[in-house]
Amino acid sequence: MASSTVLMPNPHTNNHVTFSENIRPKSQHSFGQVSLPNKTETSLARHSVAASYVATKTAATTTASSRALKTSSTTTSLSHFWREVHGLNNWENLVEPLHPLLRQEIIRYGEFVTACYKAFDLDPNSKRYLNCKYGKKNMLNEVGMENSGYKVTKYIYATPDINIPIQNDAPCGRWIGYVAVSDDESVRRLGRRDIVITFRGTVTNHEWIANLMSSLTPARLDPHNPRPEVKVEAGFLSLYTSDESDSKFGLGSCREQLLSEVSRLLTKYKGEELSISIAGHSMGSSLALLLAYDIAELGLNKGNSSREKPITVFSFGGPRVGNSGFKQRCEELGVKVLRIVNVNDPITKMPGVFLNENFRVFGDRYELPWSCSCYAHVGVELVLDFFNMQNPSCVHDLGTYISLLKCPKKLQFQRNTVDLLDRAREMLISAQNFNMLPWEMLPALW
């Protein structure tokens, strides 16, 4: 049974779009909303409106970023308006309600990420254990994406610089994702040559430990301008930059592999209309955002061309990656990020459960001294709302995310509810006497 509650608007609440529904996807689980209050994070830079909608292929009335996009058909307009769909105008008027072209693209990139999970070998008795089951040439065919119109050009491996004393196995490179490029036929349909990079989520013990390293450290990815104020989560940075330097024939870092391949493809298709699309789930979303920032910070998407190659991140159930300085720098560089999150997914609220973008400013005027140590989400949010009491783990399942996007049922708009942390923040802001505030407790709010 599904229910929702509408509270009075909070002046600091932002507008999201939320799909809230009961669905039965093709898998053995059924995922639906139960009678729980919505708990969506707020942000001073976004909007928060909950939504659930009914849409069919034959009747889709949407608001688009331009009159032409508003009136164009789903099947013929992507080649002309792909820049808007990929965030040229920060998805203004494309998310509420969700434009069919944008929904189509989100699902498409989500399926590229799903391919990582399908191809990842989890059989400990297999020779390919913790690597890809298939060769690059056949991988997409083997996972049922033979009609994707893309060819895999590179497999990517990541090596967390972490040792677990209770385990004998040393950290080594594990297959984390792949790079693919659209073929000539797809170029005509998409309107450009698309380079796609996808990352799976956390699987191995070393990756879980890396995820728990909740401390901010300077990214320092540009050797010519370290930008110490731009900080990211230490564990994610370790996965991105660590290599097997102790081994004579060890792998280079995930970063080195990616920058080399992206540079090669940009050179190969120089002169063509190009886009760089990066997608990931969970931990993979963090690597996707780090890569997007890295490419833009180094200027690889500029080259000698007067027009930058757009970089777009499609993040599914992703955590926070860096601080407010990282968020600001991504925005300055023009990195576009669309975050698809489930309001009930705890991963999207970490790290920085307490010290986050909502606790940087006091009374909307005074920036708190620890603001540079606060985590901050980057980009625009598209919020889904699903939960199954019998299967709580579904809240973070990528298959459920995609199933919900494929099978929308209802459309309703409501002012999103404010969670307990937001209520606490309001109490702090409304306090008239500074001495009444438990300041000694605030450093512990992590």
Tab-separated table of C-alpha atoms in Angstrom:
chain	number	residue	atom	x	y	z
A	1	MET	CA	0.000	0.000	0.000
A	2	ALA	CA	1.443	3.334	-1.002
A	3	SER	CA	0.868	6.639	0.706
A	4	SER	CA	2.515	10.042	0.794
A	5	THR	CA	2.444	13.070	2.995
A	6	VAL	CA	2.580	16.706	1.927
A	7	LEU	CA	4.174	19.138	4.369
A	8	MET	CA	4.254	22.901	4.239
A	9	PRO	CA	6.952	24.126	1.869
A	10	ASN	CA	10.383	24.649	3.333
A	11	PRO	CA	12.073	27.783	1.956
A	12	HIS	CA	15.265	25.761	1.557
A	13	THR	CA	13.652	22.778	-0.093
A	14	ASN	CA	14.539	22.161	-3.724
A	15	ASN	CA	12.616	20.683	-6.584
A	16	HIS	CA	13.259	17.084	-7.557
A	17	VAL	CA	11.244	14.861	-9.766
A	18	THR	CA	10.266	11.616	-8.116
A	19	PHE	CA	8.605	8.585	-9.598
A	20	SER	CA	6.616	6.798	-6.929
A	21	GLU	CA	4.845	3.637	-7.951
A	22	ASN	CA	4.071	-0.030	-7.472
A	23	ILE	CA	5.485	-2.111	-10.297
A	24	ARG	CA	6.249	-5.742	-11.052
A	25	PRO	CA	9.332	-5.899	-13.277
A	26	LYS	CA	10.265	-9.048	-15.114
A	27	SER	CA	12.569	-10.189	-12.318
A	28	GLN	CA	11.327	-12.319	-9.461
A	29	HIS	CA	10.947	-9.353	-7.133
A	30	SER	CA	8.171	-6.810	-7.038
A	31	PHE	CA	9.138	-3.314	-6.021
A	32	GLY	CA	6.723	-0.741	-4.768
A	33	GLN	CA	6.312	2.098	-2.374
A	34	VAL	CA	5.096	1.379	1.151
A	35	SER	CA	3.629	3.744	3.713
A	36	LEU	CA	6.817	5.510	4.616
A	37	PRO	CA	7.491	9.256	4.655
A	38	ASN	CA	9.591	10.507	1.776
A	39	LYS	CA	13.091	11.372	2.914
A	40	THR	CA	14.860	13.399	0.257
A	41	GLU	CA	17.933	15.487	0.822
A	42	THR	CA	17.581	19.177	0.235
A	43	SER	CA	20.024	21.531	-1.426
A	44	LEU	CA	20.239	25.298	-1.809
A	45	ALA	CA	20.891	24.946	-5.543
A	46	ARG	CA	18.172	22.491	-6.591
A	47	HIS	CA	14.418	22.132	-6.536
A	48	SER	CA	12.393	19.414	-4.904
A	49	VAL	CA	9.046	18.265	-6.273
A	50	ALA	CA	7.958	14.647	-6.040
A	51	ALA	CA	6.397	13.078	-9.092
A	52	SER	CA	4.983	9.818	-10.372
A	53	TYR	CA	3.546	9.556	-13.805
A	54	VAL	CA	1.585	7.700	-16.410
A	55	ALA	CA	3.194	7.706	-19.830
A	56	THR	CA	2.707	5.734	-23.003
A	57	LYS	CA	4.548	5.771	-26.306
A	58	THR	CA	1.515	7.158	-28.049
A	59	ALA	CA	0.649	9.957	-25.601
A	60	ALA	CA	3.577	11.808	-24.086
A	61	THR	CA	3.008	15.505	-23.398
A	62	THR	CA	6.212	17.091	-22.209
A	63	THR	CA	7.866	20.406	-21.618
A	64	ALA	CA	11.195	20.813	-23.380
A	65	SER	CA	14.034	23.280	-23.371
A	66	SER	CA	12.888	24.735	-26.682
A	67	ARG	CA	9.681	24.825	-28.666
A	68	ALA	CA	11.219	22.610	-31.332
A	69	LEU	CA	12.215	19.986	-28.785
A	70	LYS	CA	8.780	20.203	-27.220
A	71	THR	CA	7.037	19.365	-30.490
A	72	SER	CA	9.530	16.901	-31.957
A	73	SER	CA	8.957	13.161	-31.899
A	74	THR	CA	10.961	10.720	-29.805
A	75	THR	CA	12.207	8.783	-32.808
A	76	THR	CA	13.432	11.641	-34.972
A	77	SER	CA	14.688	14.422	-32.734
A	78	LEU	CA	17.600	12.959	-30.757
A	79	SER	CA	20.062	13.622	-33.596
A	80	HIS	CA	19.054	17.296	-33.583
A	81	PHE	CA	18.662	17.913	-29.848
A	82	TRP	CA	21.123	15.567	-28.217
A	83	ARG	CA	23.008	18.468	-26.641
A	84	GLU	CA	19.908	19.586	-24.722
A	85	VAL	CA	19.164	15.997	-23.723
A	86	HIS	CA	22.733	15.687	-22.452
A	87	GLY	CA	22.494	18.736	-20.230
A	88	LEU	CA	23.366	21.757	-22.362
A	89	ASN	CA	20.878	23.821	-20.329
A	90	ASN	CA	21.162	21.713	-17.172
A	91	TRP	CA	18.048	19.776	-18.220
A	92	GLU	CA	15.847	22.800	-17.632
A	93	ASN	CA	12.206	21.908	-18.388
A	94	LEU	CA	13.216	18.383	-19.416
A	95	VAL	CA	12.962	16.744	-15.998
A	96	GLU	CA	9.570	17.952	-14.828
A	97	PRO	CA	7.854	16.175	-16.425
A	98	LEU	CA	10.473	13.777	-17.695
A	99	HIS	CA	10.890	14.199	-21.436
A	100	PRO	CA	10.670	10.897	-23.356
A	101	LEU	CA	13.984	11.535	-25.120
A	102	LEU	CA	15.741	12.056	-21.803
A	103	ARG	CA	14.078	9.009	-20.273
A	104	GLN	CA	15.156	6.981	-23.300
A	105	GLU	CA	18.767	8.111	-22.926
A	106	ILE	CA	18.838	7.463	-19.161
A	107	ILE	CA	17.598	3.913	-19.718
A	108	ARG	CA	20.067	3.368	-22.561
A	109	TYR	CA	23.079	4.384	-20.487
A	110	GLY	CA	21.729	2.451	-17.515
A	111	GLU	CA	21.712	-0.673	-19.670
A	112	PHE	CA	25.347	-0.060	-20.609
A	113	VAL	CA	26.136	-0.144	-16.882
A	114	THR	CA	24.000	-3.259	-16.427
A	115	ALA	CA	26.226	-4.938	-19.010
A	116	CYS	CA	29.135	-4.569	-16.567
A	117	TYR	CA	27.319	-6.641	-13.976
A	118	LYS	CA	26.179	-9.260	-16.478
A	119	ALA	CA	29.691	-9.711	-17.848
A	120	PHE	CA	31.483	-9.673	-14.480
A	121	ASP	CA	32.639	-13.154	-13.463
A	122	LEU	CA	31.816	-13.897	-9.813
A	123	ASP	CA	32.537	-17.613	-9.977
A	124	PRO	CA	35.571	-18.268	-7.713
A	125	ASN	CA	36.298	-21.445	-9.643
A	126	SER	CA	36.546	-19.642	-12.959
A	127	LYS	CA	39.833	-18.661	-14.583
A	128	ARG	CA	38.279	-15.256	-15.205
A	129	TYR	CA	37.177	-14.746	-11.604
A	130	LEU	CA	36.616	-11.028	-10.873
A	131	ASN	CA	37.292	-10.205	-14.509
A	132	CYS	CA	35.097	-9.992	-17.592
A	133	LYS	CA	33.700	-13.288	-18.849
A	134	TYR	CA	33.984	-12.307	-22.501
A	135	GLY	CA	36.370	-10.747	-24.974
A	136	LYS	CA	35.884	-7.137	-26.057
A	137	LYS	CA	34.621	-8.080	-29.503
A	138	ASN	CA	31.731	-10.198	-28.227
A	139	MET	CA	30.955	-8.725	-24.816
A	140	LEU	CA	27.927	-6.630	-25.779
A	141	ASN	CA	26.538	-9.471	-27.870
A	142	GLU	CA	26.900	-11.926	-24.992
A	143	VAL	CA	24.941	-9.715	-22.580
A	144	GLY	CA	22.086	-9.166	-25.036
A	145	MET	CA	23.131	-5.762	-26.405
A	146	GLU	CA	24.038	-6.811	-29.929
A	147	ASN	CA	21.870	-3.995	-31.315
A	148	SER	CA	23.388	-1.261	-29.168
A	149	GLY	CA	25.309	0.236	-32.085
A	150	TYR	CA	28.526	0.462	-30.044
A	151	LYS	CA	31.851	-1.357	-30.139
A	152	VAL	CA	33.925	-1.954	-27.013
A	153	THR	CA	37.438	-0.556	-27.447
A	154	LYS	CA	38.982	-0.973	-24.000
A	155	TYR	CA	38.502	-2.853	-20.720
A	156	ILE	CA	39.253	-0.892	-17.555
A	157	TYR	CA	40.750	-2.285	-14.343
A	158	ALA	CA	41.037	-0.660	-10.911
A	159	THR	CA	43.453	-1.458	-8.091
A	160	PRO	CA	42.550	-0.231	-4.578
A	161	ASP	CA	45.665	0.614	-2.570
A	162	ILE	CA	44.362	-1.249	0.455
A	163	ASN	CA	45.578	-4.314	2.345
A	164	ILE	CA	43.227	-6.454	4.438
A	165	PRO	CA	45.248	-8.231	7.165
A	166	ILE	CA	42.794	-11.129	7.535
A	167	GLN	CA	43.036	-11.992	3.842
A	168	ASN	CA	45.985	-13.472	2.014
A	169	ASP	CA	45.103	-12.070	-1.403
A	170	ALA	CA	46.879	-8.850	-2.275
A	171	PRO	CA	44.948	-6.036	-3.900
A	172	CYS	CA	45.212	-6.315	-7.658
A	173	GLY	CA	43.456	-4.971	-10.701
A	174	ARG	CA	39.832	-6.033	-11.080
A	175	TRP	CA	37.651	-5.432	-14.086
A	176	ILE	CA	35.678	-2.291	-13.315
A	177	GLY	CA	34.156	-1.301	-16.654
A	178	TYR	CA	34.783	-0.572	-20.296
A	179	VAL	CA	35.044	2.075	-22.999
A	180	ALA	CA	32.930	1.841	-26.150
A	181	VAL	CA	32.293	4.034	-29.176
A	182	SER	CA	29.260	4.311	-31.432
A	183	ASP	CA	29.511	2.874	-34.940
A	184	ASP	CA	28.872	4.791	-38.156
A	185	GLU	CA	25.211	3.791	-38.371
A	186	SER	CA	24.556	4.952	-34.809
A	187	VAL	CA	26.307	8.247	-35.520
A	188	ARG	CA	23.535	9.131	-37.966
A	189	ARG	CA	20.874	8.234	-35.417
A	190	LEU	CA	22.534	9.919	-32.448
A	191	GLY	CA	23.696	13.021	-34.288
A	192	ARG	CA	27.319	12.586	-33.169
A	193	ARG	CA	30.018	10.059	-32.416
A	194	ASP	CA	29.477	9.006	-28.799
A	195	ILE	CA	32.284	7.778	-26.557
A	196	VAL	CA	30.757	5.963	-23.608
A	197	ILE	CA	32.568	4.874	-20.456
A	198	THR	CA	30.747	2.752	-17.886
A	199	PHE	CA	31.600	1.536	-14.391
A	200	ARG	CA	30.062	-1.151	-12.213
A	201	GLY	CA	29.483	-0.777	-8.475
A	202	THR	CA	31.203	-2.278	-5.443
A	203	VAL	CA	31.814	-6.040	-5.395
A	204	THR	CA	35.158	-6.997	-3.823
A	205	ASN	CA	36.170	-6.604	-0.168
A	206	HIS	CA	38.942	-4.162	-1.075
A	207	GLU	CA	36.406	-1.983	-2.887
A	208	TRP	CA	34.094	-2.014	0.136
A	209	ILE	CA	36.955	-0.884	2.372
A	210	ALA	CA	37.771	1.888	-0.110
A	211	ASN	CA	34.149	3.026	0.038
A	212	LEU	CA	34.390	3.366	3.819
A	213	MET	CA	37.404	5.695	3.694
A	214	SER	CA	35.248	8.735	4.401
A	215	SER	CA	37.880	11.454	4.506
A	216	LEU	CA	38.408	14.304	2.114
A	217	THR	CA	41.755	14.744	0.416
A	218	PRO	CA	42.902	17.181	-2.308
A	219	ALA	CA	42.361	15.677	-5.762
A	220	ARG	CA	45.490	17.281	-7.283
A	221	LEU	CA	44.846	15.756	-10.712
A	222	ASP	CA	46.219	18.719	-12.664
A	223	PRO	CA	50.017	18.847	-12.168
A	224	HIS	CA	50.129	22.473	-13.337
A	225	ASN	CA	47.453	23.665	-10.898
A	226	PRO	CA	46.927	21.380	-7.881
A	227	ARG	CA	43.919	23.357	-6.562
A	228	PRO	CA	44.171	22.232	-2.907
A	229	GLU	CA	40.642	23.502	-2.222
A	230	VAL	CA	39.207	20.854	-4.568
A	231	LYS	CA	38.848	17.786	-2.361
A	232	VAL	CA	37.403	14.328	-2.971
A	233	GLU	CA	36.755	11.196	-0.930
A	234	ALA	CA	40.037	9.375	-0.264
A	235	GLY	CA	38.777	5.868	-1.033
A	236	PHE	CA	37.348	6.788	-4.428
A	237	LEU	CA	40.534	8.644	-5.332
A	238	SER	CA	42.573	5.578	-4.337
A	239	LEU	CA	40.552	3.345	-6.663
A	240	TYR	CA	40.978	5.865	-9.450
A	241	THR	CA	44.706	6.548	-9.134
A	242	SER	CA	46.345	3.438	-7.595
A	243	ASP	CA	48.344	1.062	-9.786
A	244	GLU	CA	50.310	-2.167	-9.490
A	245	SER	CA	53.667	-0.440	-9.340
A	246	ASP	CA	55.122	-3.238	-7.197
A	247	SER	CA	54.640	-5.706	-10.032
A	248	LYS	CA	56.991	-5.772	-13.023
A	249	PHE	CA	54.110	-6.385	-15.413
A	250	GLY	CA	51.465	-4.691	-13.291
A	251	LEU	CA	48.581	-2.646	-14.612
A	252	GLY	CA	48.647	1.092	-14.773
A	253	SER	CA	46.098	2.948	-12.704
A	254	CYS	CA	42.454	3.137	-13.667
A	255	ARG	CA	43.083	6.804	-14.394
A	256	GLU	CA	46.026	6.129	-16.719
A	257	GLN	CA	44.099	3.518	-18.660
A	258	LEU	CA	41.108	5.800	-19.102
A	259	LEU	CA	42.912	9.001	-20.047
A	260	SER	CA	45.022	7.112	-22.560
A	261	GLU	CA	42.013	5.533	-24.258
A	262	VAL	CA	39.889	8.686	-24.233
A	263	SER	CA	42.781	10.665	-25.729
A	264	ARG	CA	43.268	8.010	-28.412
A	265	LEU	CA	39.606	8.070	-29.410
A	266	LEU	CA	39.432	11.858	-29.433
A	267	THR	CA	42.410	11.901	-31.770
A	268	LYS	CA	41.043	9.131	-33.980
A	269	TYR	CA	37.708	10.886	-34.499
A	270	LYS	CA	39.116	14.390	-34.627
A	271	GLY	CA	36.954	16.654	-36.724
A	272	GLU	CA	33.725	14.750	-36.006
A	273	GLU	CA	30.919	15.859	-33.725
A	274	LEU	CA	31.765	14.067	-30.465
A	275	SER	CA	30.300	13.537	-27.026
A	276	ILE	CA	31.771	11.924	-23.920
A	277	SER	CA	29.115	10.063	-21.931
A	278	ILE	CA	30.093	8.476	-18.619
A	279	ALA	CA	27.761	6.258	-16.616
A	280	GLY	CA	28.103	4.353	-13.375
A	281	HIS	CA	26.196	2.763	-10.533
A	282	SER	CA	27.021	3.186	-6.841
A	283	MET	CA	30.826	3.283	-6.489
A	284	GLY	CA	30.979	3.380	-10.299
A	285	SER	CA	29.178	6.716	-10.225
A	286	SER	CA	32.032	8.115	-8.144
A	287	LEU	CA	34.623	6.944	-10.657
A	288	ALA	CA	32.473	8.358	-13.473
A	289	LEU	CA	32.438	11.796	-11.862
A	290	LEU	CA	36.157	11.717	-11.075
A	291	LEU	CA	36.899	10.846	-14.695
A	292	ALA	CA	34.607	13.578	-16.008
A	293	TYR	CA	36.285	16.150	-13.780
A	294	ASP	CA	39.751	14.875	-14.723
A	295	ILE	CA	39.091	15.089	-18.476
A	296	ALA	CA	37.695	18.598	-18.159
A	297	GLU	CA	40.398	19.839	-15.774
A	298	LEU	CA	43.135	18.627	-18.130
A	299	GLY	CA	41.297	20.107	-21.112
A	300	LEU	CA	41.264	16.857	-23.077
A	301	ASN	CA	37.772	17.652	-24.360
A	302	LYS	CA	39.004	20.916	-25.889
A	303	GLY	CA	41.993	20.000	-27.995
A	304	ASN	CA	42.549	22.472	-30.815
A	305	SER	CA	38.849	22.814	-31.510
A	306	SER	CA	36.992	25.994	-30.683
A	307	ARG	CA	34.059	23.950	-29.423
A	308	GLU	CA	34.381	21.703	-26.396
A	309	LYS	CA	33.258	18.093	-26.532
A	310	PRO	CA	30.462	17.917	-23.954
A	311	ILE	CA	31.015	15.650	-20.956
A	312	THR	CA	27.901	14.174	-19.354
A	313	VAL	CA	27.679	11.874	-16.341
A	314	PHE	CA	24.666	9.616	-15.776
A	315	SER	CA	24.910	8.610	-12.132
A	316	PHE	CA	22.704	5.808	-10.775
A	317	GLY	CA	22.473	5.567	-6.989
A	318	GLY	CA	25.741	7.416	-6.556
A	319	PRO	CA	27.230	8.763	-3.310
A	320	ARG	CA	28.767	12.174	-2.745
A	321	VAL	CA	32.261	12.381	-4.210
A	322	GLY	CA	33.835	15.634	-3.063
A	323	ASN	CA	33.451	18.877	-1.180
A	324	SER	CA	31.863	22.164	-2.201
A	325	GLY	CA	35.111	23.173	-3.917
A	326	PHE	CA	34.900	20.069	-6.097
A	327	LYS	CA	31.272	20.804	-6.929
A	328	GLN	CA	32.056	24.411	-7.826
A	329	ARG	CA	34.995	23.430	-10.020
A	330	CYS	CA	32.926	20.829	-11.903
A	331	GLU	CA	30.331	23.501	-12.621
A	332	GLU	CA	33.003	25.967	-13.787
A	333	LEU	CA	34.395	23.343	-16.164
A	334	GLY	CA	30.964	22.629	-17.636
A	335	VAL	CA	30.760	19.008	-16.467
A	336	LYS	CA	27.095	17.988	-16.644
A	337	VAL	CA	25.819	15.468	-14.119
A	338	LEU	CA	22.366	13.907	-13.975
A	339	ARG	CA	21.933	11.997	-10.726
A	340	ILE	CA	19.225	9.332	-10.755
A	341	VAL	CA	18.566	8.467	-7.110
A	342	ASN	CA	16.018	6.592	-5.042
A	343	VAL	CA	14.744	8.644	-2.123
A	344	ASN	CA	15.024	5.519	0.064
A	345	ASP	CA	18.560	4.603	-1.052
A	346	PRO	CA	21.009	5.250	1.827
A	347	ILE	CA	24.047	5.145	-0.477
A	348	THR	CA	22.990	8.423	-2.092
A	349	LYS	CA	23.165	10.131	1.307
A	350	MET	CA	26.765	9.164	1.995
A	351	PRO	CA	29.419	10.147	2.753
A	352	GLY	CA	28.675	13.279	4.733
A	353	VAL	CA	25.399	12.206	6.322
A	354	PHE	CA	25.644	15.243	8.594
A	355	LEU	CA	28.402	17.445	7.173
A	356	ASN	CA	27.005	18.076	3.714
A	357	GLU	CA	25.780	20.875	1.463
A	358	ASN	CA	22.812	21.526	3.780
A	359	PHE	CA	25.009	22.500	6.738
A	360	ARG	CA	27.456	24.872	5.104
A	361	VAL	CA	25.597	28.107	5.775
A	362	PHE	CA	24.021	29.443	8.967
A	363	GLY	CA	20.871	31.492	8.579
A	364	ASP	CA	21.363	31.682	4.786
A	365	ARG	CA	24.055	34.277	5.349
A	366	TYR	CA	27.017	33.022	7.350
A	367	GLU	CA	29.289	30.362	5.957
A	368	LEU	CA	30.300	27.998	8.723
A	369	PRO	CA	34.042	27.452	9.374
A	370	TRP	CA	33.901	23.774	8.439
A	371	SER	CA	32.133	24.401	5.098
A	372	CYS	CA	35.233	23.382	3.111
A	373	SER	CA	35.039	19.978	4.827
A	374	CYS	CA	31.418	19.395	3.890
A	375	TYR	CA	30.559	16.898	1.170
A	376	ALA	CA	28.390	18.153	-1.676
A	377	HIS	CA	26.461	16.477	-4.468
A	378	VAL	CA	27.122	17.665	-8.016
A	379	GLY	CA	24.515	18.134	-10.722
A	380	VAL	CA	20.767	17.812	-11.225
A	381	GLU	CA	18.692	15.201	-9.426
A	382	LEU	CA	16.002	12.944	-10.830
A	383	VAL	CA	14.558	11.223	-7.764
A	384	LEU	CA	12.764	7.898	-7.865
A	385	ASP	CA	10.761	6.585	-4.933
A	386	PHE	CA	10.548	2.850	-4.398
A	387	PHE	CA	10.762	0.441	-1.486
A	388	ASN	CA	9.822	-3.158	-0.798
A	389	MET	CA	9.485	-4.218	2.834
A	390	GLN	CA	10.109	-7.858	1.886
A	391	ASN	CA	13.237	-6.990	-0.094
A	392	PRO	CA	14.876	-3.861	1.381
A	393	SER	CA	18.011	-4.303	-0.734
A	394	CYS	CA	16.027	-3.333	-3.832
A	395	VAL	CA	16.396	0.335	-2.887
A	396	HIS	CA	19.930	0.319	-4.336
A	397	ASP	CA	19.462	-2.236	-7.112
A	398	LEU	CA	20.283	-0.904	-10.574
A	399	GLY	CA	17.773	-3.260	-12.196
A	400	THR	CA	15.013	-1.741	-10.094
A	401	TYR	CA	16.085	1.770	-11.060
A	402	ILE	CA	15.853	0.898	-14.750
A	403	SER	CA	12.615	-1.084	-14.380
A	404	LEU	CA	10.950	1.892	-12.755
A	405	LEU	CA	12.056	4.194	-15.561
A	406	LYS	CA	10.777	1.731	-18.154
A	407	CYS	CA	7.398	1.199	-16.500
A	408	PRO	CA	6.091	4.525	-15.205
A	409	LYS	CA	2.499	4.315	-13.918
A	410	LYS	CA	1.324	7.569	-12.412
A	411	LEU	CA	2.127	11.241	-12.463
A	412	GLN	CA	1.560	13.432	-9.436
A	413	PHE	CA	3.371	16.436	-8.101
A	414	GLN	CA	3.694	17.205	-4.446
A	415	ARG	CA	5.910	19.240	-2.219
A	416	ASN	CA	8.538	16.886	-0.942
A	417	THR	CA	8.624	16.114	2.753
A	418	VAL	CA	11.422	17.363	4.909
A	419	ASP	CA	13.474	14.809	6.770
A	420	LEU	CA	14.661	14.853	10.349
A	421	LEU	CA	17.991	16.457	9.518
A	422	ASP	CA	16.262	19.348	7.771
A	423	ARG	CA	14.000	19.873	10.775
A	424	ALA	CA	17.069	19.973	13.015
A	425	ARG	CA	18.667	22.494	10.684
A	426	GLU	CA	15.580	24.714	10.843
A	427	MET	CA	15.705	24.627	14.630
A	428	LEU	CA	19.336	25.717	14.571
A	429	ILE	CA	18.628	28.563	12.171
A	430	SER	CA	15.579	29.809	14.059
A	431	ALA	CA	17.321	29.820	17.456
A	432	GLN	CA	17.467	33.406	18.732
A	433	ASN	CA	20.150	32.893	21.339
A	434	PHE	CA	23.557	31.641	20.160
A	435	ASN	CA	24.259	30.320	23.677
A	436	MET	CA	21.317	27.951	23.377
A	437	LEU	CA	23.020	25.981	20.620
A	438	PRO	CA	25.033	22.876	21.540
A	439	TRP	CA	28.106	23.993	19.619
A	440	GLU	CA	30.312	21.431	21.301
A	441	MET	CA	28.278	18.725	19.589
A	442	LEU	CA	28.636	20.011	16.046
A	443	PRO	CA	32.183	18.732	15.298
A	444	ALA	CA	30.908	15.228	15.983
A	445	LEU	CA	28.198	15.481	13.336
A	446	TRP	CA	29.924	13.487	10.586
